[in-house]
mmCIF file of C-alpha atoms and ligand atoms in Angstrom:
data_model
loop_
_atom_site.group_PDB
_atom_site.id
_atom_site.type_symbol
_atom_site.label_atom_id
_atom_site.label_comp_id
_atom_site.label_asym_id
_atom_site.label_seq_id
_atom_site.Cartn_x
_atom_site.Cartn_y
_atom_site.Cartn_z
ATOM 1 C CA MET D 1 30.365 -23.060 24.733
ATOM 2 C CA ALA D 2 28.762 -25.850 26.807
ATOM 3 C CA GLY D 3 25.337 -24.909 28.151
ATOM 4 C CA ALA D 4 25.168 -21.663 26.178
ATOM 5 C CA VAL D 5 21.605 -20.702 25.294
ATOM 6 C CA ARG D 6 21.289 -19.828 21.634
ATOM 7 C CA THR D 7 19.621 -16.593 20.581
ATOM 8 C CA ARG D 8 16.289 -17.163 18.893
ATOM 9 C CA VAL D 9 15.389 -15.137 15.820
ATOM 10 C CA ALA D 10 12.201 -13.966 14.114
ATOM 11 C CA VAL D 11 12.025 -12.598 10.562
ATOM 12 C CA VAL D 12 9.212 -10.382 9.285
ATOM 13 C CA THR D 13 9.011 -9.550 5.579
ATOM 14 C CA GLY D 14 7.668 -6.186 4.425
ATOM 15 C CA GLY D 15 8.269 -4.796 7.902
ATOM 16 C CA ASN D 16 8.794 -1.137 7.026
ATOM 17 C CA LYS D 17 5.116 -0.155 7.145
ATOM 18 C CA GLY D 18 1.525 -1.256 7.604
ATOM 19 C CA ILE D 19 0.726 -4.569 9.238
ATOM 20 C CA GLY D 20 4.297 -5.863 8.990
ATOM 21 C CA PHE D 21 5.596 -2.887 10.958
ATOM 22 C CA GLU D 22 3.024 -3.560 13.703
ATOM 23 C CA VAL D 23 4.014 -7.234 13.766
ATOM 24 C CA VAL D 24 7.657 -6.252 14.282
ATOM 25 C CA LYS D 25 6.672 -3.836 17.060
ATOM 26 C CA SER D 26 4.648 -6.469 18.854
ATOM 27 C CA LEU D 27 7.236 -9.228 18.436
ATOM 28 C CA CYS D 28 9.905 -6.920 19.861
ATOM 29 C CA ARG D 29 7.829 -6.898 23.066
ATOM 30 C CA LEU D 30 6.714 -10.538 23.114
ATOM 31 C CA PHE D 31 9.291 -12.664 21.343
ATOM 32 C CA PRO D 32 12.256 -13.840 23.428
ATOM 33 C CA GLY D 33 14.972 -13.244 20.856
ATOM 34 C CA ASP D 34 16.107 -11.007 18.025
ATOM 35 C CA VAL D 35 13.494 -9.587 15.673
ATOM 36 C CA LEU D 36 14.591 -8.818 12.120
ATOM 37 C CA LEU D 37 12.617 -6.084 10.402
ATOM 38 C CA THR D 38 13.207 -6.712 6.716
ATOM 39 C CA ALA D 39 12.285 -4.421 3.842
ATOM 40 C CA ARG D 40 13.087 -4.278 0.147
ATOM 41 C CA ASN D 41 13.953 -0.594 0.395
ATOM 42 C CA GLU D 42 16.916 -0.103 2.712
ATOM 43 C CA SER D 43 16.239 3.519 3.660
ATOM 44 C CA LEU D 44 12.552 2.833 4.429
ATOM 45 C CA GLY D 45 13.561 -0.188 6.490
ATOM 46 C CA ARG D 46 16.218 1.668 8.445
ATOM 47 C CA ALA D 47 13.810 4.566 9.078
ATOM 48 C CA ALA D 48 11.249 2.090 10.451
ATOM 49 C CA VAL D 49 13.884 0.556 12.740
ATOM 50 C CA ALA D 50 14.917 4.036 13.910
ATOM 51 C CA SER D 51 11.323 4.945 14.761
ATOM 52 C CA LEU D 52 10.961 1.796 16.866
ATOM 53 C CA GLU D 53 14.294 2.471 18.556
ATOM 54 C CA GLN D 54 12.908 5.823 19.678
ATOM 55 C CA THR D 55 10.290 3.921 21.671
ATOM 56 C CA GLY D 56 12.942 1.746 23.309
ATOM 57 C CA LEU D 57 12.491 -1.301 21.060
ATOM 58 C CA LYS D 58 15.466 -2.937 19.372
ATOM 59 C CA PRO D 59 14.622 -4.593 16.063
ATOM 60 C CA GLN D 60 17.459 -5.339 13.682
ATOM 61 C CA PHE D 61 17.404 -4.450 10.015
ATOM 62 C CA PHE D 62 18.113 -6.702 7.063
ATOM 63 C CA GLN D 63 17.423 -5.804 3.427
ATOM 64 C CA LEU D 64 15.135 -8.363 1.768
ATOM 65 C CA ASP D 65 13.359 -8.111 -1.554
ATOM 66 C CA ILE D 66 11.376 -11.327 -1.674
ATOM 67 C CA THR D 67 11.362 -11.324 -5.490
ATOM 68 C CA ASP D 68 15.170 -11.366 -5.584
ATOM 69 C CA GLN D 69 16.724 -14.794 -5.023
ATOM 70 C CA THR D 70 20.130 -13.238 -4.263
ATOM 71 C CA SER D 71 18.554 -11.129 -1.548
ATOM 72 C CA ILE D 72 16.786 -14.189 -0.087
ATOM 73 C CA ALA D 73 20.027 -16.202 -0.180
ATOM 74 C CA SER D 74 21.919 -13.399 1.528
ATOM 75 C CA LEU D 75 19.471 -13.377 4.461
ATOM 76 C CA ALA D 76 19.572 -17.181 4.622
ATOM 77 C CA ALA D 77 23.371 -17.044 4.917
ATOM 78 C CA HIS D 78 23.108 -14.408 7.657
ATOM 79 C CA LEU D 79 20.592 -16.524 9.596
ATOM 80 C CA SER D 80 22.736 -19.649 9.303
ATOM 81 C CA HIS D 81 25.908 -17.879 10.304
ATOM 82 C CA LYS D 82 24.585 -15.780 13.182
ATOM 83 C CA TYR D 83 21.757 -17.928 14.565
ATOM 84 C CA GLY D 84 22.283 -21.407 13.138
ATOM 85 C CA GLY D 85 18.794 -21.159 11.652
ATOM 86 C CA LEU D 86 15.442 -19.498 12.160
ATOM 87 C CA ASP D 87 12.642 -19.694 14.757
ATOM 88 C CA VAL D 88 9.823 -17.501 13.432
ATOM 89 C CA LEU D 89 9.069 -16.560 9.838
ATOM 90 C CA VAL D 90 6.283 -14.084 9.059
ATOM 91 C CA ASN D 91 5.640 -13.926 5.310
ATOM 92 C CA ASN D 92 3.815 -10.617 5.344
ATOM 93 C CA ALA D 93 5.060 -8.846 2.205
ATOM 94 C CA GLY D 94 2.414 -8.489 -0.465
ATOM 95 C CA ILE D 95 0.970 -6.190 -3.099
ATOM 96 C CA MET D 96 -2.452 -5.340 -4.470
ATOM 97 C CA PHE D 97 -3.333 -3.129 -7.435
ATOM 98 C CA GLY D 98 -5.796 -0.380 -6.571
ATOM 99 C CA ARG D 99 -9.054 0.164 -8.436
ATOM 100 C CA SER D 100 -7.574 3.204 -10.160
ATOM 101 C CA SER D 101 -4.687 1.222 -11.667
ATOM 102 C CA THR D 102 -4.314 1.546 -15.429
ATOM 103 C CA ALA D 103 -2.382 -1.730 -15.699
ATOM 104 C CA THR D 104 -4.042 -4.417 -17.807
ATOM 105 C CA PHE D 105 -5.437 -7.475 -16.041
ATOM 106 C CA GLU D 106 -2.591 -9.545 -17.464
ATOM 107 C CA GLU D 107 -0.005 -7.108 -16.079
ATOM 108 C CA GLN D 108 -1.715 -7.130 -12.696
ATOM 109 C CA VAL D 109 -1.773 -10.921 -12.634
ATOM 110 C CA LYS D 110 1.924 -11.244 -13.529
ATOM 111 C CA ALA D 111 3.054 -8.691 -10.945
ATOM 112 C CA THR D 112 0.715 -9.861 -8.176
ATOM 113 C CA MET D 113 1.437 -13.557 -8.617
ATOM 114 C CA LYS D 114 5.155 -12.810 -8.731
ATOM 115 C CA VAL D 115 5.171 -11.242 -5.264
ATOM 116 C CA ASN D 116 2.226 -12.766 -3.431
ATOM 117 C CA PHE D 117 2.659 -16.350 -4.544
ATOM 118 C CA TRP D 118 5.960 -17.143 -6.269
ATOM 119 C CA ALA D 119 8.198 -14.924 -4.140
ATOM 120 C CA ASN D 120 6.661 -16.062 -0.858
ATOM 121 C CA LEU D 121 6.999 -19.656 -2.032
ATOM 122 C CA ASN D 122 10.686 -19.082 -2.835
ATOM 123 C CA VAL D 123 11.264 -17.545 0.591
ATOM 124 C CA CYS D 124 9.754 -20.678 2.144
ATOM 125 C CA LYS D 125 11.753 -23.033 -0.056
ATOM 126 C CA THR D 126 14.977 -21.298 0.968
ATOM 127 C CA PHE D 127 14.233 -20.764 4.666
ATOM 128 C CA PHE D 128 12.376 -23.961 5.605
ATOM 129 C CA PRO D 129 15.560 -26.063 5.793
ATOM 130 C CA LEU D 130 16.763 -23.535 8.393
ATOM 131 C CA LEU D 131 13.757 -23.845 10.688
ATOM 132 C CA HIS D 132 14.686 -24.978 14.187
ATOM 133 C CA PRO D 133 12.430 -27.398 16.098
ATOM 134 C CA HIS D 134 9.387 -25.546 17.511
ATOM 135 C CA SER D 135 9.514 -22.905 14.762
ATOM 136 C CA ARG D 136 6.414 -20.995 13.788
ATOM 137 C CA VAL D 137 5.632 -19.839 10.237
ATOM 138 C CA VAL D 138 2.828 -17.402 9.461
ATOM 139 C CA ASN D 139 1.804 -16.845 5.856
ATOM 140 C CA VAL D 140 -0.242 -13.664 5.611
ATOM 141 C CA SER D 141 -3.054 -14.435 3.206
ATOM 142 C CA SER D 142 -6.567 -13.028 2.944
ATOM 143 C CA MET D 143 -10.193 -14.106 3.128
ATOM 144 C CA LEU D 144 -10.391 -12.666 -0.383
ATOM 145 C CA GLY D 145 -8.572 -15.869 -1.347
ATOM 146 C CA SER D 146 -11.506 -17.863 0.025
ATOM 147 C CA THR D 147 -13.956 -15.653 -1.831
ATOM 148 C CA ALA D 148 -11.965 -16.157 -5.050
ATOM 149 C CA LEU D 149 -11.816 -19.910 -4.469
ATOM 150 C CA ASN D 150 -15.590 -20.075 -4.450
ATOM 151 C CA LYS D 151 -15.684 -18.365 -7.836
ATOM 152 C CA CYS D 152 -13.327 -20.877 -9.474
ATOM 153 C CA ALA D 153 -14.695 -23.557 -11.786
ATOM 154 C CA LYS D 154 -15.779 -26.672 -9.898
ATOM 155 C CA ASP D 155 -12.909 -28.878 -11.117
ATOM 156 C CA ILE D 156 -10.321 -26.296 -10.059
ATOM 157 C CA LYS D 157 -11.923 -25.808 -6.663
ATOM 158 C CA THR D 158 -12.040 -29.576 -6.182
ATOM 159 C CA ARG D 159 -8.343 -29.913 -6.996
ATOM 160 C CA ILE D 160 -7.303 -26.988 -4.820
ATOM 161 C CA THR D 161 -9.248 -28.243 -1.809
ATOM 162 C CA ALA D 162 -8.265 -31.896 -2.230
ATOM 163 C CA PRO D 163 -6.672 -33.036 1.041
ATOM 164 C CA ASP D 164 -3.809 -34.631 -0.883
ATOM 165 C CA ILE D 165 -2.982 -31.754 -3.242
ATOM 166 C CA THR D 166 0.785 -31.481 -3.673
ATOM 167 C CA LEU D 167 2.929 -28.385 -3.998
ATOM 168 C CA ASP D 168 3.751 -29.345 -7.602
ATOM 169 C CA GLU D 169 0.070 -29.517 -8.384
ATOM 170 C CA LEU D 170 -0.601 -26.150 -6.761
ATOM 171 C CA GLU D 171 2.297 -24.574 -8.677
ATOM 172 C CA ASN D 172 0.890 -25.997 -11.916
ATOM 173 C CA LEU D 173 -2.544 -24.570 -11.146
ATOM 174 C CA MET D 174 -1.096 -21.148 -10.390
ATOM 175 C CA LYS D 175 0.893 -21.302 -13.674
ATOM 176 C CA GLN D 176 -2.310 -22.353 -15.429
ATOM 177 C CA PHE D 177 -4.072 -19.248 -14.092
ATOM 178 C CA GLU D 178 -1.336 -17.022 -15.513
ATOM 179 C CA THR D 179 -1.356 -18.848 -18.854
ATOM 180 C CA ASP D 180 -5.149 -18.701 -19.096
ATOM 181 C CA VAL D 181 -5.054 -14.962 -18.412
ATOM 182 C CA SER D 182 -2.350 -14.422 -21.052
ATOM 183 C CA SER D 183 -4.308 -16.371 -23.653
ATOM 184 C CA GLY D 184 -7.573 -14.650 -22.719
ATOM 185 C CA THR D 185 -9.296 -17.942 -21.818
ATOM 186 C CA TYR D 186 -9.465 -17.571 -18.049
ATOM 187 C CA SER D 187 -13.054 -16.477 -17.551
ATOM 188 C CA GLN D 188 -14.594 -19.962 -17.633
ATOM 189 C CA ALA D 189 -12.225 -21.226 -14.968
ATOM 190 C CA TRP D 190 -10.958 -18.355 -12.803
ATOM 191 C CA PRO D 191 -12.398 -15.242 -11.165
ATOM 192 C CA GLU D 192 -11.145 -11.876 -12.403
ATOM 193 C CA THR D 193 -8.996 -11.126 -9.386
ATOM 194 C CA ALA D 194 -5.220 -11.271 -9.427
ATOM 195 C CA TYR D 195 -5.016 -10.652 -5.695
ATOM 196 C CA GLY D 196 -7.709 -13.215 -4.827
ATOM 197 C CA VAL D 197 -6.060 -16.015 -6.817
ATOM 198 C CA SER D 198 -2.616 -15.133 -5.435
ATOM 199 C CA LYS D 199 -4.072 -15.568 -1.943
ATOM 200 C CA ILE D 200 -5.671 -18.890 -2.942
ATOM 201 C CA GLY D 201 -2.076 -19.877 -3.621
ATOM 202 C CA MET D 202 -0.805 -18.485 -0.320
ATOM 203 C CA THR D 203 -3.417 -20.277 1.794
ATOM 204 C CA THR D 204 -3.221 -23.605 -0.047
ATOM 205 C CA MET D 205 0.581 -23.496 0.067
ATOM 206 C CA SER D 206 0.413 -23.187 3.870
ATOM 207 C CA LEU D 207 -1.837 -26.205 4.331
ATOM 208 C CA ILE D 208 0.407 -28.292 2.080
ATOM 209 C CA GLN D 209 3.552 -27.122 3.892
ATOM 210 C CA GLN D 210 2.266 -28.345 7.242
ATOM 211 C CA ARG D 211 1.528 -31.769 5.768
ATOM 212 C CA VAL D 212 4.981 -31.994 4.195
ATOM 213 C CA LEU D 213 6.773 -30.882 7.373
ATOM 214 C CA ASP D 214 4.821 -33.451 9.381
ATOM 215 C CA ARG D 215 5.694 -36.154 6.874
ATOM 216 C CA GLU D 216 9.357 -35.157 7.121
ATOM 217 C CA GLY D 217 9.105 -35.607 10.890
ATOM 218 C CA LYS D 218 9.994 -32.011 11.774
ATOM 219 C CA THR D 219 9.672 -31.466 15.510
ATOM 220 C CA ASP D 220 6.796 -29.147 16.378
ATOM 221 C CA VAL D 221 7.171 -26.864 13.370
ATOM 222 C CA VAL D 222 3.815 -25.166 12.839
ATOM 223 C CA VAL D 223 2.657 -23.322 9.708
ATOM 224 C CA ASN D 224 -0.568 -21.366 9.482
ATOM 225 C CA ALA D 225 -2.081 -18.981 6.968
ATOM 226 C CA CYS D 226 -4.043 -16.034 8.254
ATOM 227 C CA CYS D 227 -6.142 -13.075 7.273
ATOM 228 C CA PRO D 228 -5.421 -9.944 9.277
ATOM 229 C CA GLY D 229 -8.875 -8.515 8.479
ATOM 230 C CA TRP D 230 -9.491 -5.324 6.537
ATOM 231 C CA CYS D 231 -6.949 -2.890 7.939
ATOM 232 C CA ARG D 232 -6.123 0.780 7.537
ATOM 233 C CA THR D 233 -2.846 0.649 5.643
ATOM 234 C CA ASP D 234 -1.635 1.871 2.267
ATOM 235 C CA MET D 235 -3.088 -1.335 0.850
ATOM 236 C CA GLY D 236 -6.342 -1.441 2.822
ATOM 237 C CA GLY D 237 -7.096 2.294 2.621
ATOM 238 C CA GLN D 238 -8.351 4.594 5.324
ATOM 239 C CA LYS D 239 -11.967 3.337 5.315
ATOM 240 C CA ALA D 240 -10.940 -0.095 6.584
ATOM 241 C CA ILE D 241 -12.538 -1.258 9.808
ATOM 242 C CA SER D 242 -9.430 -2.298 11.754
ATOM 243 C CA SER D 243 -6.147 -0.618 12.569
ATOM 244 C CA ALA D 244 -2.894 -2.146 11.359
ATOM 245 C CA GLU D 245 -2.166 -2.969 14.999
ATOM 246 C CA GLU D 246 -5.411 -4.957 15.259
ATOM 247 C CA GLY D 247 -4.522 -6.738 12.014
ATOM 248 C CA ALA D 248 -1.162 -7.706 13.461
ATOM 249 C CA ASP D 249 -2.780 -9.385 16.468
ATOM 250 C CA THR D 250 -3.651 -12.714 14.792
ATOM 251 C CA ILE D 251 -0.273 -12.837 13.069
ATOM 252 C CA VAL D 252 1.619 -12.356 16.329
ATOM 253 C CA TYR D 253 -0.655 -14.866 18.072
ATOM 254 C CA LEU D 254 0.273 -17.457 15.429
ATOM 255 C CA ALA D 255 3.962 -16.516 15.495
ATOM 256 C CA THR D 256 4.095 -17.115 19.242
ATOM 257 C CA LEU D 257 1.957 -20.263 19.569
ATOM 258 C CA PRO D 258 3.203 -22.291 22.546
ATOM 259 C CA PRO D 259 5.352 -25.434 22.242
ATOM 260 C CA GLU D 260 3.570 -28.602 21.085
ATOM 261 C CA VAL D 261 0.411 -26.694 20.137
ATOM 262 C CA MET D 262 -2.091 -29.022 18.441
ATOM 263 C CA SER D 263 -4.354 -26.323 17.007
ATOM 264 C CA PRO D 264 -4.237 -24.123 14.993
ATOM 265 C CA ARG D 265 -1.825 -26.070 12.859
ATOM 266 C CA GLY D 266 -1.899 -26.002 9.051
ATOM 267 C CA GLN D 267 -5.023 -23.847 9.112
ATOM 268 C CA LEU D 268 -6.399 -20.554 7.874
ATOM 269 C CA VAL D 269 -6.951 -18.286 10.870
ATOM 270 C CA THR D 270 -8.604 -14.911 11.260
ATOM 271 C CA ARG D 271 -9.304 -13.009 14.475
ATOM 272 C CA ARG D 272 -7.506 -15.865 16.286
ATOM 273 C CA LYS D 273 -10.139 -18.341 15.051
ATOM 274 C CA ILE D 274 -9.798 -21.137 12.509
ATOM 275 C CA LYS D 275 -11.778 -20.388 9.383
ATOM 276 C CA PRO D 276 -12.930 -23.314 7.227
ATOM 277 C CA TRP D 277 -11.031 -22.380 4.111
ATOM 278 C CA THR D 278 -13.593 -23.462 1.581
ATOM 279 C CA LYS D 279 -16.395 -21.398 3.068
ATOM 280 C CA GLY D 280 -15.335 -18.045 1.657
ATOM 281 C CA SER D 281 -16.471 -14.963 3.448
ATOM 282 C CA VAL D 282 -16.363 -11.284 3.799
ATOM 283 C CA LEU D 283 -13.650 -9.837 6.005
HETATM 284 P P1 LIG E 1 1.124 -2.388 2.770
HETATM 285 O O1 LIG E 1 0.975 -2.083 1.325
HETATM 286 O O2 LIG E 1 0.884 -1.335 3.772
HETATM 287 O O3 LIG E 1 2.571 -3.006 3.036
HETATM 288 C C1 LIG E 1 3.055 -4.039 2.225
HETATM 289 C C2 LIG E 1 4.491 -4.337 2.608
HETATM 290 O O4 LIG E 1 4.992 -5.354 1.724
HETATM 291 C C3 LIG E 1 5.410 -3.115 2.428
HETATM 292 O O5 LIG E 1 6.391 -3.125 3.417
HETATM 293 C C4 LIG E 1 6.030 -3.381 1.071
HETATM 294 O O6 LIG E 1 7.271 -2.726 0.861
HETATM 295 C C5 LIG E 1 6.219 -4.884 1.188
HETATM 296 N N1 LIG E 1 6.572 -5.502 -0.080
HETATM 297 C C6 LIG E 1 5.905 -5.478 -1.257
HETATM 298 N N2 LIG E 1 6.607 -6.122 -2.193
HETATM 299 C C7 LIG E 1 7.746 -6.563 -1.595
HETATM 300 C C8 LIG E 1 8.881 -7.292 -2.031
HETATM 301 N N3 LIG E 1 9.024 -7.676 -3.304
HETATM 302 N N4 LIG E 1 9.842 -7.595 -1.136
HETATM 303 C C9 LIG E 1 9.733 -7.222 0.150
HETATM 304 N N5 LIG E 1 8.712 -6.492 0.610
HETATM 305 C C10 LIG E 1 7.727 -6.185 -0.245
HETATM 306 O O7 LIG E 1 0.160 -3.644 3.022
HETATM 307 P P2 LIG E 1 -0.501 -4.204 4.373
HETATM 308 O O8 LIG E 1 0.354 -3.913 5.526
HETATM 309 O O9 LIG E 1 -1.914 -3.798 4.374
HETATM 310 O O10 LIG E 1 -0.501 -5.766 4.030
HETATM 311 C C11 LIG E 1 0.385 -6.692 4.631
HETATM 312 C C12 LIG E 1 -0.102 -8.081 4.265
HETATM 313 O O11 LIG E 1 -1.441 -8.273 4.731
HETATM 314 C C13 LIG E 1 -0.148 -8.343 2.760
HETATM 315 O O12 LIG E 1 0.283 -9.648 2.482
HETATM 316 C C14 LIG E 1 -1.625 -8.182 2.423
HETATM 317 O O13 LIG E 1 -1.990 -8.892 1.265
HETATM 318 C C15 LIG E 1 -2.265 -8.736 3.674
HETATM 319 N N6 LIG E 1 -3.628 -8.283 3.895
HETATM 320 C C16 LIG E 1 -3.900 -6.951 4.100
HETATM 321 C C17 LIG E 1 -5.191 -6.543 4.317
HETATM 322 C C18 LIG E 1 -5.542 -5.115 4.576
HETATM 323 O O14 LIG E 1 -6.735 -4.807 4.702
HETATM 324 N N7 LIG E 1 -4.592 -4.199 4.712
HETATM 325 C C19 LIG E 1 -6.320 -7.510 4.323
HETATM 326 C C20 LIG E 1 -5.922 -8.886 4.108
HETATM 327 C C21 LIG E 1 -4.626 -9.239 3.908
HETATM 328 P P3 LIG E 1 7.343 -1.232 0.184
HETATM 329 O O15 LIG E 1 7.013 -0.250 1.275
HETATM 330 O O16 LIG E 1 8.739 -1.142 -0.292
HETATM 331 O O17 LIG E 1 6.320 -1.217 -0.926
#
């Protein structure tokens, strides 16, 4: 229909609880379009949508397990068919093993890398071709990635922070971490943190993605990584200093950056401020 305004759409992964749920809530109020609350568990996702509906908000539900390529492809088809693409992507889903876990370090590395790095990367690879001009992508990382980076061997840190590192190179480094852990030879090169290294991958991936999108000439598509801060969620625990709502603030800020924004762009951001990625820090 001539002159029809298309409906914009935002997707949040891991939206059934914690920070992701707060991001959905906030986007429902601030984002001028449909907000898709996605969750790997359908009943948890639908319950989260129902609880927001009780407050007058109207998120939509779509099942998405980011480790399942069929599930990713199914959402991609839905986005293409219903919206002709995608306007906001919040890669929030993630896992972290607790201190009390009995899983071996190798098991923790495999499982954590699978979700936090490889699955988020696959989501991006599938959804990026759908991004409309002026889209915003937020990759939820962590300052623990920066801390881990500073504990890597010098040659690895140099390669990861090289301004011309490619996605292939990053993928090879992340594979190398997993291989080194499996063969028991990691300790000279990598810190003993599955979560920290997975978030090295998440942050570095984001900086590379912005460069690639710019090279491809995408119009005002902006990718940033962020740390929500230490938040009271199932992952962060109840002693954390910030609420999940406070953690969502930087994510929503980045998801709603105005058109033609010059900064932040391809950065790591926490508390709405750009954080030099190599510095490492506490939350
Ligand atoms: P929660 O554990 O509370 O929530 C994690 C969410 O991710 C859940 O919805 C979970 O679903 C979902 N998820 C996990 N695996 C998958 C998958 N394969 N497919 C789809 N969804 C999945 O964590 P937070 O809310 O605290 O964390 C959100 C993000 O913020 C994470 O990326 C985390 O690393 C990051 N972060 C959190 C900090 C904190 O202090 N809380 C600090 C720094 C970063 P389900 O309910 O089914 O398990």
